[in-house]
Structures are given as structure tokens and as C-alpha cells.
Amino acid sequence: MIVIKFGGTSVGDAQRVANAIDIVAERRERDPIVVVSALAGVTNDLVASTEAACAGDMERVNEIVERVRRRHEDVAMRLVQQKFDFFDTFLKNLHRQIEEIHTILHGIALLREITPRAKDKVTAIGEKLSSVLFAYSMMMRALPGEHVDSEEVVVTDAKFGEASPLMDATRAAAARVLRPIVERRHIPVMGGFIGRTKDGATTTLGRGGSDYSAAIVGAAVDAEEIQIWTDVDGMMTCDPRLIPGARIIERISYVEAAELAWFGAKVLHPKTIAPAVERNIQVRVLNTHNVASPGTLVSAEGDHRDAGPRAVAVKRGVSVVHMTSSRMLGATGFLARLFAIFGELQVSVDLITTSEVSVSVTVDDTHNIDELKARLEANGIEVSVRDDQCIIAIVGRNLMMDSMVGARVFEAMRGTPMSMFSLGTSGLNLSIVCDERDADQAVRAIHAALFEAPVGAAS
Ligand code: ADP
Ligand code: ASP
Ligand code: MG
């Protein structure tokens, strides 16, 4: 069994859905399970509709929902020929789902308030529609696609908007729901991004979470491979939107890929790797627009021949919290008390640097930093916060084995003020924090120094 996941751009319009179906057909012998994202842009539209409802702007809500409806109807019209019963059934399903979001959005508009639970119910519709559409379109092409409601398979906790799977329950559900379909030599098709709590509430796994769904399903059925089909040739030495000359990475280890994803390489959702590691399943990142490209293979071994830097990524929207206290000098237990405050407020920390009397950390700016600052200050800690920062991460195994790597990186940063830097003892990640407005130029300079340097130089 393999899991084949298509991202939003891979199912953006009728032609792309048709190409994606060809990709599935060519892999039929490997017993695929298909996981699809919402059509490109639809989740953004749904999020916008909840915001418009919150603002009481029903005109805008209707406009967005109508656009979503028309978009799916258009794709269906091209793929699922109208003379077939499939088309009517799909339209009925589409209209039922649209009615359901309308009801929820009306409720939100009345209350002028949205709960995370209601938001998940609305944003999940994108994947519900795309997966039904994909399954019907497969049937039109004489492929035995069978739609599976992802809520029947992926069981999660109740952290709406950022849910985590309950793997034992998910494994049992996958055995009950997916296996019999595969044993009939049919192809299950399910939406990514969505799960359901034990008591029946729809959850989502976080933006970009369909990759994570694919890995969860892969781990639940012990797939031999998880394929992530996207719009680039694989994991690359940098985001090709930022550096058009970025190179494909043929093989990479789980730890390197996870680190890159965590520090901003959007090609994989940061949580994707964990379920694959747990069951030792290889992940392949492939390009729907360039099927011949071998893509990137992510596995436990990665590429043994290749120590040193593999890629550079950038995570934006970061704040640096700098904390000073004279009580820290020679004191024991101080850091434990300090981080207990972070723990209580559920603020997660990415990077840390310390000196005798100060600690600096980076946190995502989505956290309530004012509250954090107030709590720290109430405990006698002086706090200063620097917003609009980014983390530039250079990732690779035994990164600093070649001393030229550090020299090249810092040379590339010449003239760009840095607010922190950190090198993990695992030698896997050299991270530099600087102003977000300097990010693009700094990443270009670092990429040029590490990956575009003449042969024989560090790379
Ligand atoms: P999908 O809709 O298929 O999930 P995403 O937009 O989430 O696609 O992820 C693919 C995008 O990730 C690419 O278009 C690319 O711009 C971006 N990206 C960021 N960093 C990297 C990287 N190191 N390698 C490849 N792509 C990257
Ligand atoms: N459709 C969801 C999103 O846009 C999940 C995904 O595409 O992976 O965030
Ligand atoms: Mg994605």
C-alpha cells in the first residue's frame, strides 16, 4: 500500500485533477490510498468567509460562498459528464455542504463571534468537496475510486484548529474502513486536513495539514511509502520562489527534513515526518507538473555520503524575547521558574541563547506576547521584545564539520544586523535571527555562499 497526497495546486482546476488521476492510475498496482487537499485557494476563501461573518458582512459571506460553489461546479462540469448520475449526486452533495456552511456562517454573523470549533467545521468543507469531486472524477475514468469520509478514519484530540491524531484509535479505524476497500482492489479517496474527535466534532490539523494527514494515514496502515505530490520538483536547497536556481535534494534524512519543515520550508507540513519516523516509512516529495522528475526521498538514512549544509529555510513572523535579571547570577532553578511561565501560557520556544544574566528566546508572534511580558515582569524579570524578526536556518548533518561553512555564512551576513544565533549540539541547524525585512537578501547571500560557490568549496 502507498499513500498518494495531492496538494491544492495539484488539484487547482479540471486539467490538474485529470493529471492527478493519471498519476494514481499509473500506481494502481501499489494499492494506493489517495489524500487530497482543498482546491487551491479554497481554504483561504473559507477562512475569509468566517472573518466576514464575524464582522457581520453577510454580503461578502454570500459572495465568497457563491464563488466556492461555482468553482466546484465548474470543475465537476468539466470532469464528471453531466449525462451521468455521478454529476447529479455530486451537485446534491455540493449543495448540501454549501447549505451547511451558510447556516454556520449565519450563526457566526448573529453572534459576531467565532469559536475554533465552528471555524473548523467551515474550513473542513474545502477538503470534503475536493475529495468527493476527485473520487467521482476517478469513476468517470473507469478507476474504482471510493470516497471515504476522513472523519471516519482520523481520530483526534479536541484542539480545534491544530488537532493531533489519537494513533491507536486511528489505526483501528483505518483497519476497519480503509483496508476492506483496498482488499477489494478499490482506491480509497479521502480529504486531508480533517479529523474528528471521539465525541463526533470535526477538527482540522492546522494550515497546510494535508501532508500531516497523509503521514497519519500512511502510519495507520503501515504503508510502504507516503508520496507528497506538489508543485515543485521536491525538497530543494531553498524555496525556489525565493531562489529560482535552488537545486533538488535527492535524498534527505528524516531529521534534516523535519528541521527544514519546522523552520519554514512549506513544502512539507512540520508535523509530517513524525508519523513516518514512528513506523519507518519513507516519504517521497514529487512534482505533479513534472512527473518524470525523481523528486526527493526522505528516509531514516538520508544521504550518508553527504555531510554538511543541505538547505536554507526561513521562518518569518518571529519575536525575540530578551530577559534579564540580576537574580540569575549563580542562582539555581531560575531558568526552570522562568520557563514554567512559558509552559503555563503555552508559549513554545524555538531558539534560546543565554549569558550570565540574560536569556533570549524566539517565539512565534501568534502568541500573546504582551501577557507573557506582564507575567515575566511580575516575577522581577526585565523584558524587552523585538518584533518583526525571522529565523534563517541552515540545515544539514554534521553541519560544522567543515569550518568553512561558518565562515561563509557569517561572511554572507556581513552588513546585516543579527539579533541572535544558535548552533544546536546535534550540528544539524545553524540558526540566525535578523530583521524580517532583511530576510530575502540574507537568504540569497547565504544560499549563494553555500550552494552556488565554485566546485571544491563547501557544499
Ligand atoms: P501544496 O499545495 O502542494 O501543499 P505548498 O504550497 O504547501 O504546496 O508547498 C509547496 C511550496 O513550498 C513550493 O511551491 C515552494 O514555493 C515552497 N517551498 C518552501 N521551501 C521549499 C524548499 N526548501 N523546497 C521546495 N519547496 C519549498
Ligand atoms: N487546505 C488546507 C490549507 O490550505 C490544508 C492543506 O492544503 O494542506 O491549509
Ligand atoms: Mg502544503
mmCIF file of C-alpha atoms and ligand atoms in Angstrom, residues 5-8 36-39 41-44 123 126-127 192-193 206-213 269, ligand 2:
data_model
loop_
_atom_site.group_PDB
_atom_site.id
_atom_site.type_symbol
_atom_site.label_atom_id
_atom_site.label_comp_id
_atom_site.label_asym_id
_atom_site.label_seq_id
_atom_site.Cartn_x
_atom_site.Cartn_y
_atom_site.Cartn_z
ATOM 1 C CA LYS A 5 -1.303 13.027 -1.407
ATOM 2 C CA PHE A 6 -2.102 15.876 -3.768
ATOM 3 C CA GLY A 7 -1.715 19.480 -2.624
ATOM 4 C CA GLY A 8 -4.073 22.331 -3.513
ATOM 5 C CA VAL A 36 -6.372 15.360 -1.381
ATOM 6 C CA SER A 37 -6.197 18.970 -0.243
ATOM 7 C CA ALA A 38 -8.884 21.515 -0.981
ATOM 8 C CA LEU A 39 -8.722 23.079 -4.466
ATOM 9 C CA GLY A 41 -7.216 28.913 -2.588
ATOM 10 C CA VAL A 42 -10.454 27.409 -1.243
ATOM 11 C CA THR A 43 -9.306 27.136 2.394
ATOM 12 C CA ASN A 44 -8.214 30.789 2.281
ATOM 13 C CA THR A 123 -12.756 25.246 6.813
ATOM 14 C CA GLY A 126 -12.797 22.502 1.229
ATOM 15 C CA GLU A 127 -11.351 19.000 1.612
ATOM 16 C CA GLY A 192 -6.603 15.728 4.063
ATOM 17 C CA PHE A 193 -6.576 18.299 6.871
ATOM 18 C CA GLY A 206 -3.589 23.176 11.125
ATOM 19 C CA ARG A 207 -2.964 25.089 7.896
ATOM 20 C CA GLY A 208 -1.085 23.004 5.348
ATOM 21 C CA GLY A 209 -2.108 19.923 7.357
ATOM 22 C CA SER A 210 -2.986 17.602 4.461
ATOM 23 C CA ASP A 211 0.649 16.453 4.355
ATOM 24 C CA TYR A 212 0.234 15.507 8.001
ATOM 25 C CA SER A 213 -2.988 13.620 7.185
ATOM 26 C CA HIS A 269 3.957 20.471 6.977
HETATM 27 N N1 ASP B 2 -6.382 23.048 2.602
HETATM 28 C C1 ASP B 2 -5.627 23.193 3.827
HETATM 29 C C2 ASP B 2 -4.874 24.512 3.812
HETATM 30 O O1 ASP B 2 -4.901 25.230 2.811
HETATM 31 C C3 ASP B 2 -4.704 22.039 4.095
HETATM 32 C C4 ASP B 2 -3.650 21.803 3.020
HETATM 33 O O2 ASP B 2 -3.778 22.290 1.902
HETATM 34 O O3 ASP B 2 -2.688 21.074 3.311
HETATM 35 O O4 ASP B 2 -4.289 24.866 4.798
#
